[in-house]
Amino acid sequence: MSYAPTQAQLRGALSTLGVMTGIAIVSLSLFIFITHSWRGIQGFITRLWNMIFGILIILSEIDLDASRSALSYLSFLTTDFGRGLFFIFVGTMVLANEWWEILIACFSLLCGCLHITSTMMCAKPDSSAVPKPEAPPKRGSGTTTGPNPFNGGGGGADIEVPPASTGGGYDSNYGAAATPSDNPFSRPPEQRI
């Protein structure tokens, strides 16, 4: 008997891996700040941004009211695809020379790829709740009455749709007897300008 994890279990494992990656990014940035090993002003600013990005990663992975309100202005972090791209971006920002920085960057890149893959592979839980539209009545199946959308919302007279066999139709309105077109390519080659 084979064991296949459910979609909720996969998403839970992905969120756990994402939170651990965010904590590792924040810890790495704090370690570099404490040891003063940022190597110039550019390294200092990069580590500051990495700390902010790590906090955003943690907030995007946990499901709390405070994190939802904090991320309301960063709506790309509420989707798996946007979160995956953000993980990939942060992974490239964290990438540096030391082995632990490379390891954390690899985890961030892995989380990003897994989030994008889950976007393509996992169905959303509420996708089956979307009602399918009803098919319109077939033309020619008899007369159909319904509310008139042209009289202010259907509160008045009904319209009748005649069957296709009774007069009218596309050919009589738009067929060969219709007015000639100004399009030169609709004319025979000898009549083109």
mmCIF file with all atom_site columns, C-alpha atoms in Angstrom:
data_model
loop_
_atom_site.group_PDB
_atom_site.id
_atom_site.type_symbol
_atom_site.label_atom_id
_atom_site.label_alt_id
_atom_site.label_comp_id
_atom_site.label_asym_id
_atom_site.label_entity_id
_atom_site.label_seq_id
_atom_site.pdbx_PDB_ins_code
_atom_site.Cartn_x
_atom_site.Cartn_y
_atom_site.Cartn_z
_atom_site.occupancy
_atom_site.B_iso_or_equiv
_atom_site.pdbx_formal_charge
_atom_site.auth_seq_id
_atom_site.auth_comp_id
_atom_site.auth_asym_id
_atom_site.auth_atom_id
_atom_site.pdbx_PDB_model_num
ATOM 1   C CA . MET A 1 1   ? 0.000   0.000  0.000   1.00 0.00 ? 1   MET A CA 1
ATOM 2   C CA . SER A 1 2   ? 1.445   3.357  -1.018  1.00 0.00 ? 2   SER A CA 1
ATOM 3   C CA . TYR A 1 3   ? 1.066   6.511  0.962   1.00 0.00 ? 3   TYR A CA 1
ATOM 4   C CA . ALA A 1 4   ? 0.257   9.702  -0.942  1.00 0.00 ? 4   ALA A CA 1
ATOM 5   C CA . PRO A 1 5   ? 0.246   12.933 1.047   1.00 0.00 ? 5   PRO A CA 1
ATOM 6   C CA . THR A 1 6   ? -2.783  15.174 0.761   1.00 0.00 ? 6   THR A CA 1
ATOM 7   C CA . GLN A 1 7   ? -2.705  18.664 -0.655  1.00 0.00 ? 7   GLN A CA 1
ATOM 8   C CA . ALA A 1 8   ? -3.090  20.179 2.821   1.00 0.00 ? 8   ALA A CA 1
ATOM 9   C CA . GLN A 1 9   ? -0.107  18.179 4.094   1.00 0.00 ? 9   GLN A CA 1
ATOM 10  C CA . LEU A 1 10  ? 2.041   19.311 1.151   1.00 0.00 ? 10  LEU A CA 1
ATOM 11  C CA . ARG A 1 11  ? 1.084   22.950 1.694   1.00 0.00 ? 11  ARG A CA 1
ATOM 12  C CA . GLY A 1 12  ? 1.777   22.605 5.436   1.00 0.00 ? 12  GLY A CA 1
ATOM 13  C CA . ALA A 1 13  ? 5.231   21.150 4.753   1.00 0.00 ? 13  ALA A CA 1
ATOM 14  C CA . LEU A 1 14  ? 5.940   23.919 2.243   1.00 0.00 ? 14  LEU A CA 1
ATOM 15  C CA . SER A 1 15  ? 4.872   26.574 4.752   1.00 0.00 ? 15  SER A CA 1
ATOM 16  C CA . THR A 1 16  ? 7.090   25.020 7.429   1.00 0.00 ? 16  THR A CA 1
ATOM 17  C CA . LEU A 1 17  ? 10.060  24.995 5.050   1.00 0.00 ? 17  LEU A CA 1
ATOM 18  C CA . GLY A 1 18  ? 9.304   28.610 4.125   1.00 0.00 ? 18  GLY A CA 1
ATOM 19  C CA . VAL A 1 19  ? 9.164   29.749 7.767   1.00 0.00 ? 19  VAL A CA 1
ATOM 20  C CA . MET A 1 20  ? 12.445  27.960 8.485   1.00 0.00 ? 20  MET A CA 1
ATOM 21  C CA . THR A 1 21  ? 14.031  29.650 5.461   1.00 0.00 ? 21  THR A CA 1
ATOM 22  C CA . GLY A 1 22  ? 12.753  33.064 6.593   1.00 0.00 ? 22  GLY A CA 1
ATOM 23  C CA . ILE A 1 23  ? 14.120  32.502 10.090  1.00 0.00 ? 23  ILE A CA 1
ATOM 24  C CA . ALA A 1 24  ? 17.465  31.448 8.615   1.00 0.00 ? 24  ALA A CA 1
ATOM 25  C CA . ILE A 1 25  ? 17.612  34.605 6.455   1.00 0.00 ? 25  ILE A CA 1
ATOM 26  C CA . VAL A 1 26  ? 16.826  36.858 9.433   1.00 0.00 ? 26  VAL A CA 1
ATOM 27  C CA . SER A 1 27  ? 19.338  34.974 11.617  1.00 0.00 ? 27  SER A CA 1
ATOM 28  C CA . LEU A 1 28  ? 22.034  35.281 8.964   1.00 0.00 ? 28  LEU A CA 1
ATOM 29  C CA . SER A 1 29  ? 21.440  39.016 8.632   1.00 0.00 ? 29  SER A CA 1
ATOM 30  C CA . LEU A 1 30  ? 21.503  39.494 12.425  1.00 0.00 ? 30  LEU A CA 1
ATOM 31  C CA . PHE A 1 31  ? 24.712  37.465 12.677  1.00 0.00 ? 31  PHE A CA 1
ATOM 32  C CA . ILE A 1 32  ? 26.367  39.637 10.040  1.00 0.00 ? 32  ILE A CA 1
ATOM 33  C CA . PHE A 1 33  ? 25.164  42.803 11.818  1.00 0.00 ? 33  PHE A CA 1
ATOM 34  C CA . ILE A 1 34  ? 26.442  41.602 15.197  1.00 0.00 ? 34  ILE A CA 1
ATOM 35  C CA . THR A 1 35  ? 29.860  40.561 13.875  1.00 0.00 ? 35  THR A CA 1
ATOM 36  C CA . HIS A 1 36  ? 30.204  43.709 11.721  1.00 0.00 ? 36  HIS A CA 1
ATOM 37  C CA . SER A 1 37  ? 31.185  41.598 8.717   1.00 0.00 ? 37  SER A CA 1
ATOM 38  C CA . TRP A 1 38  ? 29.025  43.300 6.117   1.00 0.00 ? 38  TRP A CA 1
ATOM 39  C CA . ARG A 1 39  ? 32.020  44.519 4.076   1.00 0.00 ? 39  ARG A CA 1
ATOM 40  C CA . GLY A 1 40  ? 31.156  48.097 3.204   1.00 0.00 ? 40  GLY A CA 1
ATOM 41  C CA . ILE A 1 41  ? 28.021  50.182 2.908   1.00 0.00 ? 41  ILE A CA 1
ATOM 42  C CA . GLN A 1 42  ? 26.595  48.088 0.055   1.00 0.00 ? 42  GLN A CA 1
ATOM 43  C CA . GLY A 1 43  ? 26.862  44.926 2.167   1.00 0.00 ? 43  GLY A CA 1
ATOM 44  C CA . PHE A 1 44  ? 25.231  46.722 5.097   1.00 0.00 ? 44  PHE A CA 1
ATOM 45  C CA . ILE A 1 45  ? 22.250  47.833 2.983   1.00 0.00 ? 45  ILE A CA 1
ATOM 46  C CA . THR A 1 46  ? 21.954  44.406 1.355   1.00 0.00 ? 46  THR A CA 1
ATOM 47  C CA . ARG A 1 47  ? 21.837  42.692 4.761   1.00 0.00 ? 47  ARG A CA 1
ATOM 48  C CA . LEU A 1 48  ? 19.269  45.211 5.985   1.00 0.00 ? 48  LEU A CA 1
ATOM 49  C CA . TRP A 1 49  ? 17.038  44.424 3.003   1.00 0.00 ? 49  TRP A CA 1
ATOM 50  C CA . ASN A 1 50  ? 17.600  40.692 3.507   1.00 0.00 ? 50  ASN A CA 1
ATOM 51  C CA . MET A 1 51  ? 16.376  41.039 7.089   1.00 0.00 ? 51  MET A CA 1
ATOM 52  C CA . ILE A 1 52  ? 13.231  42.867 5.920   1.00 0.00 ? 52  ILE A CA 1
ATOM 53  C CA . PHE A 1 53  ? 12.665  40.237 3.203   1.00 0.00 ? 53  PHE A CA 1
ATOM 54  C CA . GLY A 1 54  ? 13.113  37.426 5.749   1.00 0.00 ? 54  GLY A CA 1
ATOM 55  C CA . ILE A 1 55  ? 10.475  39.002 8.000   1.00 0.00 ? 55  ILE A CA 1
ATOM 56  C CA . LEU A 1 56  ? 8.137   39.317 4.990   1.00 0.00 ? 56  LEU A CA 1
ATOM 57  C CA . ILE A 1 57  ? 8.708   35.647 4.165   1.00 0.00 ? 57  ILE A CA 1
ATOM 58  C CA . ILE A 1 58  ? 7.800   34.628 7.711   1.00 0.00 ? 58  ILE A CA 1
ATOM 59  C CA . LEU A 1 59  ? 4.685   36.835 7.645   1.00 0.00 ? 59  LEU A CA 1
ATOM 60  C CA . SER A 1 60  ? 3.614   35.430 4.279   1.00 0.00 ? 60  SER A CA 1
ATOM 61  C CA . GLU A 1 61  ? 3.891   31.827 5.466   1.00 0.00 ? 61  GLU A CA 1
ATOM 62  C CA . ILE A 1 62  ? 2.079   32.080 8.801   1.00 0.00 ? 62  ILE A CA 1
ATOM 63  C CA . ASP A 1 63  ? -1.688  32.431 8.817   1.00 0.00 ? 63  ASP A CA 1
ATOM 64  C CA . LEU A 1 64  ? -2.567  35.148 11.326  1.00 0.00 ? 64  LEU A CA 1
ATOM 65  C CA . ASP A 1 65  ? -4.865  38.165 11.120  1.00 0.00 ? 65  ASP A CA 1
ATOM 66  C CA . ALA A 1 66  ? -1.949  40.516 11.760  1.00 0.00 ? 66  ALA A CA 1
ATOM 67  C CA . SER A 1 67  ? 0.103   39.005 8.940   1.00 0.00 ? 67  SER A CA 1
ATOM 68  C CA . ARG A 1 68  ? -2.857  39.225 6.523   1.00 0.00 ? 68  ARG A CA 1
ATOM 69  C CA . SER A 1 69  ? -3.348  42.900 7.304   1.00 0.00 ? 69  SER A CA 1
ATOM 70  C CA . ALA A 1 70  ? 0.392   43.580 7.028   1.00 0.00 ? 70  ALA A CA 1
ATOM 71  C CA . LEU A 1 71  ? 0.524   41.870 3.631   1.00 0.00 ? 71  LEU A CA 1
ATOM 72  C CA . SER A 1 72  ? -2.603  43.551 2.276   1.00 0.00 ? 72  SER A CA 1
ATOM 73  C CA . TYR A 1 73  ? -0.378  46.020 0.424   1.00 0.00 ? 73  TYR A CA 1
ATOM 74  C CA . LEU A 1 74  ? 1.855   43.229 -0.901  1.00 0.00 ? 74  LEU A CA 1
ATOM 75  C CA . SER A 1 75  ? -0.812  41.050 -2.460  1.00 0.00 ? 75  SER A CA 1
ATOM 76  C CA . PHE A 1 76  ? 1.688   39.124 -4.593  1.00 0.00 ? 76  PHE A CA 1
ATOM 77  C CA . LEU A 1 77  ? 2.785   37.400 -1.372  1.00 0.00 ? 77  LEU A CA 1
ATOM 78  C CA . THR A 1 78  ? -0.706  35.962 -0.905  1.00 0.00 ? 78  THR A CA 1
ATOM 79  C CA . THR A 1 79  ? -0.456  33.739 -4.007  1.00 0.00 ? 79  THR A CA 1
ATOM 80  C CA . ASP A 1 80  ? 1.831   30.752 -4.421  1.00 0.00 ? 80  ASP A CA 1
ATOM 81  C CA . PHE A 1 81  ? 3.218   32.041 -7.703  1.00 0.00 ? 81  PHE A CA 1
ATOM 82  C CA . GLY A 1 82  ? 4.065   35.481 -6.324  1.00 0.00 ? 82  GLY A CA 1
ATOM 83  C CA . ARG A 1 83  ? 5.505   33.975 -3.174  1.00 0.00 ? 83  ARG A CA 1
ATOM 84  C CA . GLY A 1 84  ? 7.621   31.611 -5.285  1.00 0.00 ? 84  GLY A CA 1
ATOM 85  C CA . LEU A 1 85  ? 9.045   34.454 -7.337  1.00 0.00 ? 85  LEU A CA 1
ATOM 86  C CA . PHE A 1 86  ? 9.768   36.366 -4.123  1.00 0.00 ? 86  PHE A CA 1
ATOM 87  C CA . PHE A 1 87  ? 11.614  33.365 -2.649  1.00 0.00 ? 87  PHE A CA 1
ATOM 88  C CA . ILE A 1 88  ? 13.722  33.121 -5.812  1.00 0.00 ? 88  ILE A CA 1
ATOM 89  C CA . PHE A 1 89  ? 14.495  36.847 -5.672  1.00 0.00 ? 89  PHE A CA 1
ATOM 90  C CA . VAL A 1 90  ? 15.481  36.677 -2.001  1.00 0.00 ? 90  VAL A CA 1
ATOM 91  C CA . GLY A 1 91  ? 17.561  33.548 -2.666  1.00 0.00 ? 91  GLY A CA 1
ATOM 92  C CA . THR A 1 92  ? 19.608  35.415 -5.220  1.00 0.00 ? 92  THR A CA 1
ATOM 93  C CA . MET A 1 93  ? 19.990  38.358 -2.816  1.00 0.00 ? 93  MET A CA 1
ATOM 94  C CA . VAL A 1 94  ? 21.237  36.143 0.035   1.00 0.00 ? 94  VAL A CA 1
ATOM 95  C CA . LEU A 1 95  ? 23.731  34.293 -2.164  1.00 0.00 ? 95  LEU A CA 1
ATOM 96  C CA . ALA A 1 96  ? 27.298  35.148 -1.108  1.00 0.00 ? 96  ALA A CA 1
ATOM 97  C CA . ASN A 1 97  ? 30.692  33.498 -0.594  1.00 0.00 ? 97  ASN A CA 1
ATOM 98  C CA . GLU A 1 98  ? 30.336  31.631 2.698   1.00 0.00 ? 98  GLU A CA 1
ATOM 99  C CA . TRP A 1 99  ? 29.001  28.072 2.707   1.00 0.00 ? 99  TRP A CA 1
ATOM 100 C CA . TRP A 1 100 ? 26.090  28.875 5.072   1.00 0.00 ? 100 TRP A CA 1
ATOM 101 C CA . GLU A 1 101 ? 24.982  31.758 2.866   1.00 0.00 ? 101 GLU A CA 1
ATOM 102 C CA . ILE A 1 102 ? 25.024  29.443 -0.148  1.00 0.00 ? 102 ILE A CA 1
ATOM 103 C CA . LEU A 1 103 ? 23.032  26.836 1.811   1.00 0.00 ? 103 LEU A CA 1
ATOM 104 C CA . ILE A 1 104 ? 20.377  29.369 2.869   1.00 0.00 ? 104 ILE A CA 1
ATOM 105 C CA . ALA A 1 105 ? 20.178  30.692 -0.694  1.00 0.00 ? 105 ALA A CA 1
ATOM 106 C CA . CYS A 1 106 ? 19.665  27.139 -1.990  1.00 0.00 ? 106 CYS A CA 1
ATOM 107 C CA . PHE A 1 107 ? 16.827  26.576 0.503   1.00 0.00 ? 107 PHE A CA 1
ATOM 108 C CA . SER A 1 108 ? 15.216  29.853 -0.574  1.00 0.00 ? 108 SER A CA 1
ATOM 109 C CA . LEU A 1 109 ? 15.538  28.936 -4.258  1.00 0.00 ? 109 LEU A CA 1
ATOM 110 C CA . LEU A 1 110 ? 14.116  25.479 -3.515  1.00 0.00 ? 110 LEU A CA 1
ATOM 111 C CA . CYS A 1 111 ? 11.131  27.019 -1.683  1.00 0.00 ? 111 CYS A CA 1
ATOM 112 C CA . GLY A 1 112 ? 10.540  29.349 -4.625  1.00 0.00 ? 112 GLY A CA 1
ATOM 113 C CA . CYS A 1 113 ? 10.593  26.499 -7.135  1.00 0.00 ? 113 CYS A CA 1
ATOM 114 C CA . LEU A 1 114 ? 8.279   24.406 -4.939  1.00 0.00 ? 114 LEU A CA 1
ATOM 115 C CA . HIS A 1 115 ? 5.798   27.274 -4.595  1.00 0.00 ? 115 HIS A CA 1
ATOM 116 C CA . ILE A 1 116 ? 5.723   27.790 -8.362  1.00 0.00 ? 116 ILE A CA 1
ATOM 117 C CA . THR A 1 117 ? 5.380   24.033 -8.902  1.00 0.00 ? 117 THR A CA 1
ATOM 118 C CA . SER A 1 118 ? 2.509   23.867 -6.406  1.00 0.00 ? 118 SER A CA 1
ATOM 119 C CA . THR A 1 119 ? 0.798   26.627 -8.386  1.00 0.00 ? 119 THR A CA 1
ATOM 120 C CA . MET A 1 120 ? 0.904   24.439 -11.473 1.00 0.00 ? 120 MET A CA 1
ATOM 121 C CA . MET A 1 121 ? 0.234   21.069 -9.835  1.00 0.00 ? 121 MET A CA 1
ATOM 122 C CA . CYS A 1 122 ? -2.165  21.638 -6.940  1.00 0.00 ? 122 CYS A CA 1
ATOM 123 C CA . ALA A 1 123 ? -5.765  22.601 -7.495  1.00 0.00 ? 123 ALA A CA 1
ATOM 124 C CA . LYS A 1 124 ? -7.184  25.320 -5.321  1.00 0.00 ? 124 LYS A CA 1
ATOM 125 C CA . PRO A 1 125 ? -9.651  23.979 -2.738  1.00 0.00 ? 125 PRO A CA 1
ATOM 126 C CA . ASP A 1 126 ? -12.448 26.362 -3.712  1.00 0.00 ? 126 ASP A CA 1
ATOM 127 C CA . SER A 1 127 ? -12.237 25.779 -7.501  1.00 0.00 ? 127 SER A CA 1
ATOM 128 C CA . SER A 1 128 ? -15.077 23.238 -7.395  1.00 0.00 ? 128 SER A CA 1
ATOM 129 C CA . ALA A 1 129 ? -17.359 25.765 -5.691  1.00 0.00 ? 129 ALA A CA 1
ATOM 130 C CA . VAL A 1 130 ? -17.483 27.984 -8.790  1.00 0.00 ? 130 VAL A CA 1
ATOM 131 C CA . PRO A 1 131 ? -20.810 27.342 -10.533 1.00 0.00 ? 131 PRO A CA 1
ATOM 132 C CA . LYS A 1 132 ? -20.684 26.491 -14.208 1.00 0.00 ? 132 LYS A CA 1
ATOM 133 C CA . PRO A 1 133 ? -22.651 28.810 -16.478 1.00 0.00 ? 133 PRO A CA 1
ATOM 134 C CA . GLU A 1 134 ? -25.865 27.502 -17.951 1.00 0.00 ? 134 GLU A CA 1
ATOM 135 C CA . ALA A 1 135 ? -25.977 26.914 -21.682 1.00 0.00 ? 135 ALA A CA 1
ATOM 136 C CA . PRO A 1 136 ? -28.103 29.414 -23.633 1.00 0.00 ? 136 PRO A CA 1
ATOM 137 C CA . PRO A 1 137 ? -31.278 28.063 -25.229 1.00 0.00 ? 137 PRO A CA 1
ATOM 138 C CA . LYS A 1 138 ? -30.707 26.550 -28.650 1.00 0.00 ? 138 LYS A CA 1
ATOM 139 C CA . ARG A 1 139 ? -31.851 28.650 -31.548 1.00 0.00 ? 139 ARG A CA 1
ATOM 140 C CA . GLY A 1 140 ? -34.786 27.125 -33.364 1.00 0.00 ? 140 GLY A CA 1
ATOM 141 C CA . SER A 1 141 ? -36.128 25.149 -30.450 1.00 0.00 ? 141 SER A CA 1
ATOM 142 C CA . GLY A 1 142 ? -39.340 27.186 -30.302 1.00 0.00 ? 142 GLY A CA 1
ATOM 143 C CA . THR A 1 143 ? -40.156 30.535 -28.812 1.00 0.00 ? 143 THR A CA 1
ATOM 144 C CA . THR A 1 144 ? -38.485 31.463 -25.580 1.00 0.00 ? 144 THR A CA 1
ATOM 145 C CA . THR A 1 145 ? -39.579 34.260 -23.360 1.00 0.00 ? 145 THR A CA 1
ATOM 146 C CA . GLY A 1 146 ? -37.524 35.984 -20.756 1.00 0.00 ? 146 GLY A CA 1
ATOM 147 C CA . PRO A 1 147 ? -37.071 39.326 -19.059 1.00 0.00 ? 147 PRO A CA 1
ATOM 148 C CA . ASN A 1 148 ? -36.222 42.196 -21.363 1.00 0.00 ? 148 ASN A CA 1
ATOM 149 C CA . PRO A 1 149 ? -32.813 43.590 -20.426 1.00 0.00 ? 149 PRO A CA 1
ATOM 150 C CA . PHE A 1 150 ? -33.468 46.826 -22.324 1.00 0.00 ? 150 PHE A CA 1
ATOM 151 C CA . ASN A 1 151 ? -36.345 48.158 -20.257 1.00 0.00 ? 151 ASN A CA 1
ATOM 152 C CA . GLY A 1 152 ? -34.590 48.804 -16.955 1.00 0.00 ? 152 GLY A CA 1
ATOM 153 C CA . GLY A 1 153 ? -33.879 45.437 -15.450 1.00 0.00 ? 153 GLY A CA 1
ATOM 154 C CA . GLY A 1 154 ? -36.494 43.012 -16.661 1.00 0.00 ? 154 GLY A CA 1
ATOM 155 C CA . GLY A 1 155 ? -39.461 44.250 -14.696 1.00 0.00 ? 155 GLY A CA 1
ATOM 156 C CA . GLY A 1 156 ? -41.614 44.894 -17.756 1.00 0.00 ? 156 GLY A CA 1
ATOM 157 C CA . ALA A 1 157 ? -42.474 43.213 -21.022 1.00 0.00 ? 157 ALA A CA 1
ATOM 158 C CA . ASP A 1 158 ? -41.055 39.917 -22.172 1.00 0.00 ? 158 ASP A CA 1
ATOM 159 C CA . ILE A 1 159 ? -39.345 39.445 -25.484 1.00 0.00 ? 159 ILE A CA 1
ATOM 160 C CA . GLU A 1 160 ? -39.879 36.538 -27.805 1.00 0.00 ? 160 GLU A CA 1
ATOM 161 C CA . VAL A 1 161 ? -37.068 34.861 -29.679 1.00 0.00 ? 161 VAL A CA 1
ATOM 162 C CA . PRO A 1 162 ? -38.397 33.331 -32.892 1.00 0.00 ? 162 PRO A CA 1
ATOM 163 C CA . PRO A 1 163 ? -37.103 29.972 -34.106 1.00 0.00 ? 163 PRO A CA 1
ATOM 164 C CA . ALA A 1 164 ? -34.341 30.025 -36.727 1.00 0.00 ? 164 ALA A CA 1
ATOM 165 C CA . SER A 1 165 ? -36.683 28.733 -39.433 1.00 0.00 ? 165 SER A CA 1
ATOM 166 C CA . THR A 1 166 ? -38.858 31.868 -39.395 1.00 0.00 ? 166 THR A CA 1
ATOM 167 C CA . GLY A 1 167 ? -37.389 34.670 -41.487 1.00 0.00 ? 167 GLY A CA 1
ATOM 168 C CA . GLY A 1 168 ? -34.461 36.853 -40.594 1.00 0.00 ? 168 GLY A CA 1
ATOM 169 C CA . GLY A 1 169 ? -31.093 35.378 -40.101 1.00 0.00 ? 169 GLY A CA 1
ATOM 170 C CA . TYR A 1 170 ? -27.518 36.139 -40.909 1.00 0.00 ? 170 TYR A CA 1
ATOM 171 C CA . ASP A 1 171 ? -27.636 35.800 -44.684 1.00 0.00 ? 171 ASP A CA 1
ATOM 172 C CA . SER A 1 172 ? -30.555 38.153 -45.161 1.00 0.00 ? 172 SER A CA 1
ATOM 173 C CA . ASN A 1 173 ? -28.924 40.821 -42.988 1.00 0.00 ? 173 ASN A CA 1
ATOM 174 C CA . TYR A 1 174 ? -25.208 40.429 -43.656 1.00 0.00 ? 174 TYR A CA 1
ATOM 175 C CA . GLY A 1 175 ? -24.888 38.150 -46.689 1.00 0.00 ? 175 GLY A CA 1
ATOM 176 C CA . ALA A 1 176 ? -23.795 38.917 -50.231 1.00 0.00 ? 176 ALA A CA 1
ATOM 177 C CA . ALA A 1 177 ? -26.577 41.492 -50.719 1.00 0.00 ? 177 ALA A CA 1
ATOM 178 C CA . ALA A 1 178 ? -25.238 43.642 -47.891 1.00 0.00 ? 178 ALA A CA 1
ATOM 179 C CA . THR A 1 179 ? -23.418 46.897 -48.591 1.00 0.00 ? 179 THR A CA 1
ATOM 180 C CA . PRO A 1 180 ? -19.978 46.494 -50.149 1.00 0.00 ? 180 PRO A CA 1
ATOM 181 C CA . SER A 1 181 ? -16.985 46.762 -47.863 1.00 0.00 ? 181 SER A CA 1
ATOM 182 C CA . ASP A 1 182 ? -14.324 49.458 -48.024 1.00 0.00 ? 182 ASP A CA 1
ATOM 183 C CA . ASN A 1 183 ? -11.726 46.777 -47.366 1.00 0.00 ? 183 ASN A CA 1
ATOM 184 C CA . PRO A 1 184 ? -9.711  46.374 -50.601 1.00 0.00 ? 184 PRO A CA 1
ATOM 185 C CA . PHE A 1 185 ? -8.792  42.775 -49.742 1.00 0.00 ? 185 PHE A CA 1
ATOM 186 C CA . SER A 1 186 ? -12.438 41.696 -49.731 1.00 0.00 ? 186 SER A CA 1
ATOM 187 C CA . ARG A 1 187 ? -12.693 42.541 -53.439 1.00 0.00 ? 187 ARG A CA 1
ATOM 188 C CA . PRO A 1 188 ? -11.529 40.303 -56.268 1.00 0.00 ? 188 PRO A CA 1
ATOM 189 C CA . PRO A 1 189 ? -7.858  40.886 -57.217 1.00 0.00 ? 189 PRO A CA 1
ATOM 190 C CA . GLU A 1 190 ? -8.683  42.727 -60.445 1.00 0.00 ? 190 GLU A CA 1
ATOM 191 C CA . GLN A 1 191 ? -10.777 45.324 -58.549 1.00 0.00 ? 191 GLN A CA 1
ATOM 192 C CA . ARG A 1 192 ? -8.144  46.093 -55.889 1.00 0.00 ? 192 ARG A CA 1
ATOM 193 C CA . ILE A 1 193 ? -6.389  49.433 -56.014 1.00 0.00 ? 193 ILE A CA 1
#
